[in-house]
């Protein structure tokens, strides 16, 4: 369908047309011309109003150009996913010209606008000239203020269906339970809703029959929760409004027929997490597209937690650093890769550097490099953003220098390296020692950086995981259902062999290191879980207990010990719970990353999927974790004075190097990373 034949948006029963104000302007002479935007002045925005035209009932748009400071609290702002970029409809304006909009925008105009006929709206797809990169760049700088100045944010989650209605009813029911407990002076808890351990999923009968947990899980998988722009739209919502006039529902999650307050949903999810009931939203669930998503949180669980924590910081006037925002927003998605950076500027307090100004005309690689240079220059960043970079990580922009993160990748690997031992078993990791300060020099002409490092050892052996976390699926919960390890045996042969290979290698002594049996088990447990305690810390008895169950089950499957399947019926439920707990710890720490051992010092660790035999483990001055580097083929150039060049592979976890032990294993030297 050509652009000129796209249908105009019209009123219908579904549009609730009676709520719209009738059009009272001059007669509209429809033309085939696209709407021609007038330029915006500094700190100006466009607001959109819709009215109902005469038969055939076209919806007629009108823009109002306003100084942002003059319309505080006088409009509503839309938060939504663009979705399919194909234009499906035309919006008619009083001058006869029209704007072409996507299906998602058309749904919003016909379902949300009529609910609030007296309100003006700000919606980016129409209120910003999307064909003018200069205007897009200038408006992005205002977006934090646009959402903080609105009277309310309407978050459009789609048309909805019976499942979304059920999810809204479920949240309202849980929220009412919470409020009733508060009125009675009781601690808010939803634990009584579960008849037994969360793992058993024995819900109240009506919940099981109506599948309310499934409906809520599906709601929390809505793509809105994965959109990076949503962060600032929710975090900044209505924040510049005076508290006495600020709406109770600063952000309203909206379907065609139902709405629910963001704060209600966030409070319910927070208590579900505290009561360990969020597991009912995780295991054995089916996504809206029919794919299975086993063993992972729905994106909305993390998003609600994240948005709420940043709103709390904002309300307490605590500055938010750009590096923190980029780290926390890593897994969110954006259609334009530049927006993975620009979308967090509105709620950060350290974005004044003009080099960070949005520029949609510049290449993605250039923008990513400049932003990284700015972050590396900041002394308080503690080697950020190096942990996000490296050729060993998944990268969608292959021409980036190795030290520049590919912010568009969203790779789960980036946040796999633990930053401290589990629980209270140790301080935060500081591989370069507590006194070392991160310092880097950037050579703009060669797109290289110079780092101070201590080379420790080279990787000799790799142990790639045979099954991804997704392939392992429901894992040991299915073993529990039959109280037998047998059903999982065929699926776990490769995993058992992987564990046996590592165990055999660790048992082999070397001139540098000899481990007895107890040390081997300790190293294995702490490395696979990423939990390495400080010297003198109390033993992590819980980790030892859950690892023992997990280890025992694998040895049985591998045939290293006599099978106890025949006696499994006598095992307690806790045995299977412990297996799952350690499996979860391993999945979080490794994220499908390969395990490795080094040549001389026999150091045991894990690193990015793209690491190779021969990569060098190094301590980087000022960094939290060790890093892997790869010398570029050819070594030195023909000029004997030319420095060696290295690629950054990525951060790694290495047992025995997380608290500054490497400072005594060599001397500082400078390397050039390209």
XYZ file of C-alpha atoms in Angstrom:
674
model
C 0.000 0.000 0.000
C 1.450 3.368 -1.026
C 1.686 6.209 1.453
C -1.037 8.196 -0.355
C -3.523 5.339 -0.065
C -3.086 4.746 3.658
C -6.437 5.108 5.431
C -7.137 8.173 7.526
C -7.818 7.639 11.199
C -11.560 7.858 11.693
C -13.935 7.744 14.608
C -15.741 4.534 15.361
C -17.580 2.936 18.231
C -14.250 1.520 19.355
C -12.789 5.050 19.295
C -15.316 6.272 21.885
C -15.795 9.189 19.503
C -18.411 10.876 21.654
C -15.669 11.843 24.099
C -13.759 13.906 21.524
C -14.433 17.585 21.020
C -16.021 18.331 17.624
C -13.821 20.071 15.092
C -14.848 23.734 14.826
C -12.249 25.141 12.461
C -12.335 26.058 8.790
C -13.349 23.370 6.285
C -10.530 20.911 5.636
C -9.427 20.537 2.033
C -7.648 17.189 1.964
C -4.414 17.099 -0.023
C -1.835 14.410 -0.630
C 0.900 16.505 1.006
C 2.797 15.309 4.034
C 2.499 17.566 7.067
C 5.089 20.344 6.974
C 6.550 21.048 10.404
C 7.455 24.599 11.385
C 10.851 24.835 13.128
C 10.899 24.797 16.922
C 12.652 27.459 18.930
C 15.033 26.747 21.786
C 13.288 24.811 24.578
C 10.026 24.654 22.652
C 7.882 21.541 22.230
C 4.798 20.597 20.249
C 1.642 19.374 21.967
C -1.018 17.468 20.050
C -4.800 17.698 20.359
C -7.370 15.629 18.470
C -10.886 16.630 17.526
C -13.694 14.864 15.684
C -14.369 16.039 12.158
C -17.707 15.798 10.298
C -18.616 12.694 8.366
C -16.895 10.409 7.532
C -15.588 11.135 11.024
C -11.908 11.793 10.433
C -9.820 12.512 13.526
C -8.246 15.924 12.987
C -4.976 16.850 14.652
C -3.712 20.221 15.768
C -0.272 21.099 17.122
C 0.331 23.754 19.762
C 3.924 25.025 19.963
C 4.772 25.953 23.550
C 7.750 26.963 25.652
C 8.366 23.960 27.873
C 8.575 26.064 31.035
C 5.100 27.521 30.377
C 3.200 24.220 30.179
C 4.382 22.442 33.300
C 1.541 20.199 34.492
C -0.629 21.117 31.490
C -0.321 17.994 29.307
C -0.017 14.223 29.393
C 2.967 12.357 27.930
C 2.782 8.989 26.183
C 5.227 6.141 26.846
C 5.026 3.218 24.402
C 6.868 0.913 22.010
C 6.983 1.932 18.372
C 6.891 -1.705 17.346
C 6.636 -2.430 13.644
C 7.984 0.684 11.849
C 5.586 0.255 8.918
C 3.170 3.185 8.624
C -0.459 2.026 8.684
C -2.582 5.196 8.889
C -2.669 8.902 8.155
C -3.598 11.573 10.685
C -5.364 14.501 9.033
C -4.581 18.081 10.078
C -6.697 21.171 9.608
C -4.513 22.433 6.731
C -5.355 19.314 4.737
C -1.889 17.794 5.155
C -1.356 14.515 6.979
C 1.177 12.645 9.099
C 1.772 8.954 8.586
C 1.871 6.883 11.795
C 2.624 3.318 12.830
C 0.040 0.870 14.079
C 1.000 1.431 17.708
C 0.591 5.214 17.397
C -2.761 4.737 15.637
C -3.982 2.552 18.520
C -2.937 5.227 21.023
C -4.654 8.037 19.128
C -7.921 6.107 18.884
C -7.942 4.618 22.388
C -6.071 6.936 24.763
C -6.762 10.445 23.454
C -10.595 10.129 23.619
C -10.388 9.245 27.338
C -8.988 12.689 28.074
C -10.697 15.014 25.553
C -9.657 18.192 27.341
C -5.963 17.312 27.490
C -3.082 18.035 25.155
C -0.576 15.215 24.636
C 3.106 14.816 23.915
C 3.921 11.730 21.838
C 7.359 11.577 20.246
C 6.380 9.970 16.934
C 4.242 12.975 15.994
C 5.488 15.817 18.202
C 9.085 15.496 16.954
C 9.891 15.879 13.275
C 11.384 12.436 12.766
C 12.899 13.455 9.422
C 14.950 16.261 10.989
C 17.980 14.856 12.827
C 18.882 18.266 14.216
C 15.466 18.627 15.824
C 15.555 15.033 17.090
C 18.916 15.687 18.738
C 17.749 18.902 20.440
C 14.472 17.349 21.632
C 16.292 14.377 23.161
C 18.077 16.812 25.477
C 14.669 18.014 26.695
C 13.007 14.637 27.133
C 13.885 14.211 30.793
C 12.248 17.571 31.469
C 9.304 16.795 29.165
C 8.410 13.752 31.255
C 9.162 15.418 34.575
C 6.884 18.369 33.657
C 3.879 16.322 32.545
C 0.751 15.985 34.646
C 0.746 12.210 34.000
C 2.532 9.579 31.923
C 0.255 7.172 30.060
C 2.143 3.954 29.302
C 0.455 2.145 26.402
C 0.960 -1.625 26.664
C -1.225 -2.557 23.711
C -4.867 -3.400 23.088
C -4.868 -6.173 25.677
C -7.025 -9.291 25.922
C -8.630 -11.591 28.460
C -5.214 -12.509 29.891
C -4.210 -8.893 30.484
C -7.607 -8.264 32.116
C -6.974 -11.232 34.398
C -3.505 -9.919 35.263
C -4.901 -6.489 36.178
C -7.581 -8.101 38.365
C -4.929 -10.236 40.074
C -2.708 -7.237 40.857
C -5.678 -5.269 42.172
C -6.622 -8.204 44.409
C -3.088 -8.556 45.784
C -2.780 -4.801 46.295
C -6.066 -4.769 48.240
C -4.725 -7.535 50.488
C -1.614 -5.437 51.149
C -3.635 -2.321 51.963
C -5.955 -4.252 54.302
C -2.927 -5.495 56.251
C -1.530 -1.960 56.493
C -4.844 -0.652 57.857
C -4.785 -3.408 60.479
C -1.242 -2.493 61.475
C 0.140 -5.792 60.218
C 3.256 -6.414 58.191
C 2.436 -6.599 54.504
C 2.942 -10.144 53.263
C 1.527 -12.307 50.510
C 3.100 -15.534 51.784
C -0.246 -16.975 52.996
C -1.323 -17.145 49.358
C 0.976 -20.137 48.982
C 0.022 -23.368 50.693
C 3.596 -24.690 50.674
C 7.058 -23.979 49.284
C 7.047 -21.820 46.119
C 8.705 -24.642 44.206
C 5.612 -26.807 44.563
C 3.448 -24.159 42.909
C 0.403 -25.228 44.956
C -1.652 -22.103 44.489
C -5.000 -21.288 45.960
C -7.586 -23.267 43.961
C -9.059 -20.275 42.148
C -5.572 -19.050 41.166
C -4.677 -22.435 39.759
C -7.959 -22.740 37.905
C -7.869 -19.239 36.416
C -4.092 -19.239 35.813
C -3.643 -15.784 37.316
C 0.085 -16.296 37.866
C 0.475 -17.093 34.187
C -1.471 -13.966 33.240
C 0.711 -11.780 35.465
C 3.854 -13.417 34.104
C 2.682 -12.647 30.564
C 1.958 -9.027 31.485
C 5.506 -8.650 32.814
C 6.852 -9.900 29.478
C 5.260 -7.009 27.596
C 7.917 -5.439 25.361
C 7.309 -2.062 27.017
C 9.344 -3.268 30.010
C 12.364 -3.900 27.752
C 12.463 -0.492 26.049
C 15.400 1.670 27.172
C 13.508 4.970 26.797
C 10.972 3.758 29.360
C 13.593 4.148 32.072
C 13.672 7.939 31.987
C 9.958 8.200 31.148
C 9.007 6.419 34.389
C 11.877 7.637 36.567
C 11.266 11.290 35.727
C 7.438 11.133 35.517
C 5.814 14.204 37.118
C 8.886 14.868 39.279
C 8.774 18.631 38.713
C 5.160 18.837 39.840
C 4.576 20.141 43.356
C 3.726 17.314 45.735
C 0.315 18.787 46.602
C -0.793 18.639 42.952
C 1.209 15.607 41.833
C -1.178 12.842 40.679
C -1.435 9.679 42.743
C -0.748 7.640 39.612
C 2.270 9.351 38.053
C 2.472 6.556 35.475
C -0.644 4.718 34.356
C -0.204 1.418 32.531
C -2.940 1.335 29.931
C -4.658 -1.199 27.692
C -7.694 -0.599 25.491
C -10.156 -1.364 28.288
C -8.121 -1.512 31.504
C -5.559 0.558 33.365
C -3.400 -0.043 36.409
C -1.094 2.192 38.409
C 2.639 1.631 37.992
C 3.122 2.088 41.748
C 0.529 -0.581 42.543
C 2.239 -3.095 40.296
C 5.678 -2.155 41.652
C 4.571 -2.545 45.277
C 2.961 -5.925 44.617
C 6.073 -7.188 42.823
C 8.348 -5.937 45.628
C 6.403 -7.941 48.216
C 6.226 -10.997 45.965
C 10.028 -10.848 45.715
C 10.467 -10.368 49.456
C 8.172 -13.320 50.156
C 9.984 -15.482 47.546
C 6.763 -15.808 45.551
C 8.147 -14.322 42.362
C 9.278 -17.858 41.470
C 5.697 -18.449 40.377
C 6.321 -16.016 37.525
C 9.547 -17.661 36.386
C 9.500 -21.392 35.794
C 7.883 -23.199 32.869
C 6.286 -20.147 31.305
C 5.388 -19.543 27.676
C 6.066 -16.180 26.027
C 3.473 -14.250 24.050
C 5.121 -15.392 20.808
C 4.824 -19.053 21.803
C 8.497 -19.562 22.713
C 9.510 -21.060 26.040
C 11.281 -18.911 28.608
C 12.331 -21.233 31.399
C 14.366 -20.343 34.427
C 14.480 -16.572 33.866
C 12.656 -13.589 35.303
C 10.128 -11.871 33.044
C 11.742 -8.559 31.980
C 9.141 -6.607 33.950
C 10.399 -7.968 37.280
C 13.828 -6.409 36.811
C 12.391 -3.271 35.183
C 9.992 -2.517 38.052
C 12.751 -3.071 40.593
C 15.136 -0.848 38.642
C 12.683 1.978 37.928
C 11.550 2.072 41.555
C 15.117 2.223 42.891
C 16.045 5.097 40.563
C 12.834 6.978 41.430
C 13.765 6.644 45.094
C 17.214 8.098 44.390
C 15.621 10.960 42.470
C 13.140 11.694 45.273
C 16.037 11.770 47.759
C 18.024 14.112 45.469
C 20.840 11.547 45.212
C 22.929 12.188 42.059
C 22.811 9.438 39.447
C 26.044 8.847 37.553
C 26.062 8.136 33.861
C 28.221 5.051 34.346
C 25.696 3.612 36.811
C 22.793 4.262 34.456
C 24.590 2.660 31.496
C 25.447 -0.403 33.559
C 21.895 -0.837 34.856
C 20.294 -0.199 31.458
C 22.591 -2.580 29.580
C 19.964 -5.228 28.792
C 17.269 -2.817 27.666
C 16.565 -2.463 23.956
C 16.480 0.380 21.447
C 15.684 0.457 17.734
C 18.342 3.094 17.094
C 21.664 1.982 18.670
C 22.499 5.611 19.559
C 19.524 5.628 21.910
C 21.172 3.094 24.231
C 23.191 6.134 25.366
C 20.863 9.066 24.773
C 17.933 7.471 26.595
C 19.589 7.667 30.035
C 20.699 11.300 29.854
C 17.421 12.653 31.211
C 17.870 11.200 34.698
C 21.670 11.451 35.068
C 23.445 14.363 36.727
C 26.796 14.305 34.940
C 25.936 14.751 31.260
C 27.008 18.390 30.845
C 30.097 17.538 28.758
C 29.280 18.888 25.255
C 30.893 15.808 23.697
C 27.918 13.808 24.980
C 25.347 15.941 23.157
C 22.969 13.843 21.012
C 23.878 13.739 17.340
C 21.808 11.492 15.065
C 23.935 12.428 12.049
C 27.129 10.935 13.529
C 28.152 7.293 13.011
C 27.316 4.882 15.806
C 30.966 3.811 16.133
C 32.072 7.438 16.552
C 29.439 8.145 19.219
C 30.303 4.999 21.185
C 34.016 5.833 21.108
C 33.544 9.446 22.214
C 31.268 8.483 25.086
C 33.748 5.834 26.205
C 36.610 8.338 26.127
C 34.601 10.723 28.320
C 33.859 7.966 30.836
C 37.477 6.765 30.922
C 38.677 10.290 31.686
C 36.640 10.408 34.888
C 38.748 9.357 37.890
C 35.788 8.130 39.930
C 34.629 5.602 37.360
C 36.915 2.769 38.590
C 37.814 1.423 35.138
C 34.292 1.706 33.789
C 33.339 1.136 31.030
C 36.130 -1.423 30.372
C 34.138 -4.304 31.959
C 31.536 -3.776 29.222
C 34.106 -3.984 26.421
C 36.202 -6.647 24.713
C 36.369 -8.733 21.556
C 35.434 -11.811 23.586
C 31.953 -10.421 24.194
C 29.043 -10.459 21.770
C 29.370 -7.378 19.552
C 27.006 -6.076 16.880
C 29.344 -3.255 15.823
C 32.457 -5.220 14.676
C 34.588 -2.183 13.744
C 34.721 -0.750 17.257
C 38.112 -0.634 19.011
C 38.303 -3.508 21.485
C 38.261 -1.132 24.482
C 34.984 0.499 23.399
C 31.822 -1.293 24.585
C 29.185 -2.203 22.060
C 26.355 -0.609 24.006
C 23.840 -1.977 21.510
C 24.617 -5.648 22.132
C 22.768 -6.089 25.419
C 24.854 -9.201 26.022
C 24.039 -10.950 29.300
C 27.731 -11.811 29.590
C 28.632 -8.229 30.431
C 27.050 -8.441 33.869
C 28.055 -12.035 34.586
C 31.276 -11.259 36.485
C 30.439 -11.152 40.215
C 31.660 -8.038 42.030
C 31.789 -9.570 45.513
C 31.540 -12.878 47.326
C 28.122 -14.306 48.120
C 26.427 -12.896 51.195
C 28.799 -11.532 53.816
C 31.728 -13.786 52.988
C 33.969 -11.028 51.657
C 34.383 -7.433 50.691
C 33.769 -6.201 47.180
C 36.340 -7.594 44.796
C 39.314 -5.354 44.047
C 41.783 -7.339 41.982
C 44.196 -4.419 41.672
C 44.250 -3.668 45.401
C 42.461 -0.989 47.373
C 45.143 1.674 46.917
C 45.473 1.512 43.150
C 43.696 4.230 41.156
C 42.536 3.682 37.617
C 44.315 5.798 35.043
C 44.252 5.607 31.275
C 45.622 7.729 28.449
C 43.687 7.944 25.195
C 45.308 8.470 21.795
C 42.526 9.870 19.616
C 44.511 9.684 16.382
C 45.143 5.937 16.639
C 41.954 5.092 18.551
C 44.043 3.383 21.231
C 44.450 3.556 24.981
C 47.437 2.858 27.212
C 46.860 0.857 30.397
C 49.070 -0.194 33.287
C 48.853 -3.952 33.854
C 50.587 -6.857 35.590
C 50.629 -9.896 33.257
C 49.900 -12.987 35.372
C 49.619 -16.052 33.161
C 48.300 -17.388 29.862
C 45.273 -19.600 29.340
C 46.291 -23.174 28.619
C 43.020 -25.123 28.656
C 39.407 -24.160 27.964
C 36.333 -25.969 29.247
C 33.366 -24.613 27.226
C 30.008 -25.404 28.774
C 28.232 -28.080 26.717
C 24.723 -26.787 27.485
C 23.527 -23.203 27.552
C 21.411 -22.062 30.471
C 18.385 -22.016 28.174
C 19.090 -25.563 26.934
C 19.231 -26.831 30.494
C 15.665 -25.610 30.844
C 13.738 -26.474 33.980
C 16.706 -28.541 35.147
C 16.353 -30.114 38.563
C 12.745 -29.198 39.183
C 11.737 -31.937 36.768
C 13.953 -34.292 38.753
C 12.002 -33.417 41.868
C 8.662 -34.186 40.286
C 9.500 -37.889 40.036
C 11.869 -37.908 43.010
C 14.449 -39.475 40.743
C 17.556 -38.337 38.917
C 16.954 -40.827 36.104
C 14.777 -38.651 33.804
C 17.554 -36.091 33.490
C 20.358 -38.593 32.862
C 20.356 -38.590 29.056
C 20.165 -34.816 28.918
C 22.987 -34.319 31.403
C 25.613 -36.742 30.081
C 27.479 -33.903 28.327
C 27.273 -31.702 31.420
C 28.525 -34.503 33.648
C 31.448 -35.177 31.316
C 32.282 -31.445 31.350
C 32.408 -31.450 35.137
C 34.504 -34.632 35.180
C 37.053 -33.163 32.751
C 37.498 -30.091 34.961
C 37.804 -32.223 38.064
C 40.470 -34.463 36.509
C 42.459 -31.452 35.351
C 42.352 -29.787 38.756
C 43.577 -33.007 40.368
C 46.706 -32.899 38.203
C 49.557 -31.192 40.041
C 52.047 -28.764 38.525
C 55.381 -27.251 39.613
C 53.505 -24.137 40.752
C 50.474 -25.627 42.479
C 49.373 -28.812 44.215
C 45.801 -29.186 45.500
C 44.504 -31.830 47.863
C 40.966 -33.174 47.549
C 39.350 -30.639 49.895
C 41.060 -27.716 48.155
C 39.913 -28.988 44.767
C 36.268 -29.093 45.912
C 36.571 -25.638 47.455
C 38.070 -24.109 44.306
C 35.440 -25.768 42.133
C 32.501 -24.591 44.264
C 33.748 -21.028 44.646
C 34.673 -20.594 40.980
C 31.498 -22.018 39.497
C 29.424 -19.796 41.803
C 31.719 -16.771 41.482
C 31.922 -16.500 45.273
C 35.509 -16.211 46.523
C 35.755 -15.172 50.205
C 38.370 -12.905 51.710
C 41.109 -14.453 53.805
C 39.883 -15.066 57.327
C 36.179 -14.825 56.455
C 33.872 -17.319 58.151
C 33.283 -20.439 56.027
C 30.302 -20.175 53.713
C 28.568 -23.257 55.065
C 25.436 -22.712 52.975
C 27.422 -22.631 49.731
C 29.219 -25.806 50.813
C 25.899 -27.511 51.565
C 24.178 -26.690 48.272
C 27.313 -27.469 46.264
C 27.634 -30.824 48.023
C 24.136 -31.829 46.867
C 24.752 -30.575 43.334
C 28.157 -32.283 43.176
C 26.802 -35.552 44.558
C 24.040 -35.669 41.951
C 26.507 -35.112 39.115
C 28.905 -37.781 40.375
C 26.064 -40.272 40.476
C 25.052 -39.448 36.929
C 28.648 -39.744 35.762
C 29.067 -43.166 37.341
C 31.859 -41.999 39.641
C 29.849 -43.192 42.603
C 27.282 -45.933 43.054
C 23.895 -44.664 41.941
C 21.448 -43.946 44.716
C 18.431 -43.642 42.466
C 16.869 -46.613 44.221
C 17.075 -44.757 47.528
C 16.066 -41.361 46.128
C 12.567 -41.759 47.517
C 13.986 -41.269 51.005
C 15.672 -38.007 50.157
C 14.158 -34.826 51.513
C 12.754 -32.090 49.352
C 15.635 -29.894 50.532
C 18.106 -32.102 48.666
C 16.513 -31.215 45.338
C 16.055 -27.606 46.377
C 19.781 -27.381 47.145
C 20.670 -28.788 43.732
C 18.554 -26.083 42.113
C 20.001 -23.332 44.313
C 23.559 -24.106 43.250
C 22.485 -24.556 39.629
C 21.021 -21.042 39.816
C 24.196 -19.629 41.401
C 26.253 -21.210 38.639
C 23.937 -19.918 35.919
C 24.125 -16.363 37.276
C 27.915 -16.396 37.703
C 28.830 -18.108 34.423
C 26.047 -17.085 32.015
C 27.236 -19.848 29.674
C 30.832 -18.576 29.839
C 33.723 -21.042 29.384
C 35.895 -22.111 32.317
C 39.687 -22.026 31.919
C 42.943 -23.016 33.609
C 46.286 -21.235 33.150
C 49.720 -22.569 32.155
C 52.080 -21.946 35.064
C 50.093 -20.931 38.107
C 47.186 -23.275 37.386
C 44.698 -20.503 38.113
C 41.074 -21.514 37.654
C 38.492 -19.036 36.362
C 35.945 -18.130 33.721
C 35.711 -15.420 31.084
C 33.900 -14.235 27.934
C 32.653 -16.746 25.380
C 35.147 -15.464 22.812
C 38.291 -16.089 24.872
C 41.029 -18.304 23.389
C 43.935 -20.444 24.487
C 46.929 -18.123 24.772
C 44.979 -15.104 26.029
C 46.798 -13.417 28.915
C 45.292 -12.875 32.361
C 46.279 -9.422 33.650
C 45.681 -7.208 36.627
C 44.638 -3.735 35.402
C 45.583 -0.849 37.635
C 42.471 0.415 39.396
C 40.159 -2.324 38.092
C 37.783 -4.420 40.166
C 38.357 -7.739 38.365
C 41.202 -9.250 36.332
C 41.033 -8.843 32.550
C 42.023 -10.943 29.549
C 44.120 -9.476 26.721
C 45.179 -10.892 23.363
C 48.368 -9.843 21.608
C 47.689 -8.866 18.007
C 49.156 -11.234 15.441
C 52.577 -10.095 14.288
C 53.569 -8.705 17.655
C 55.834 -5.758 17.048
C 55.931 -4.027 13.704
C 58.979 -3.796 11.486
C 60.045 -0.724 13.404
C 61.774 -1.976 16.544
C 60.492 1.049 18.466
C 56.865 0.241 17.706
C 54.962 -0.833 20.773
C 53.184 -4.144 21.021
C 49.473 -3.872 20.365
C 46.829 -5.742 22.280
C 43.110 -6.372 22.051
C 40.987 -6.330 25.153
C 39.154 -9.665 25.380
C 37.064 -8.866 28.433
C 36.813 -9.115 32.224
C 37.201 -12.440 33.993
C 36.806 -14.119 37.363
C 39.935 -15.909 38.593
C 40.041 -17.832 41.862
C 42.938 -16.454 43.874
C 43.199 -13.091 42.084
C 40.151 -11.167 43.288
C 41.584 -9.306 46.302
C 44.932 -7.990 45.102
C 46.923 -11.240 45.289
C 48.253 -10.591 41.780
C 50.196 -7.526 42.937
C 52.905 -9.895 44.174
C 53.039 -11.895 40.937
C 54.779 -9.390 38.678
C 55.539 -5.763 37.921
C 53.459 -2.998 36.417
C 54.002 -2.328 32.738
C 52.241 -0.316 30.062
C 50.431 -1.877 27.119
C 48.701 -0.260 24.135
C 45.161 -1.508 23.513
C 43.511 -0.973 20.126
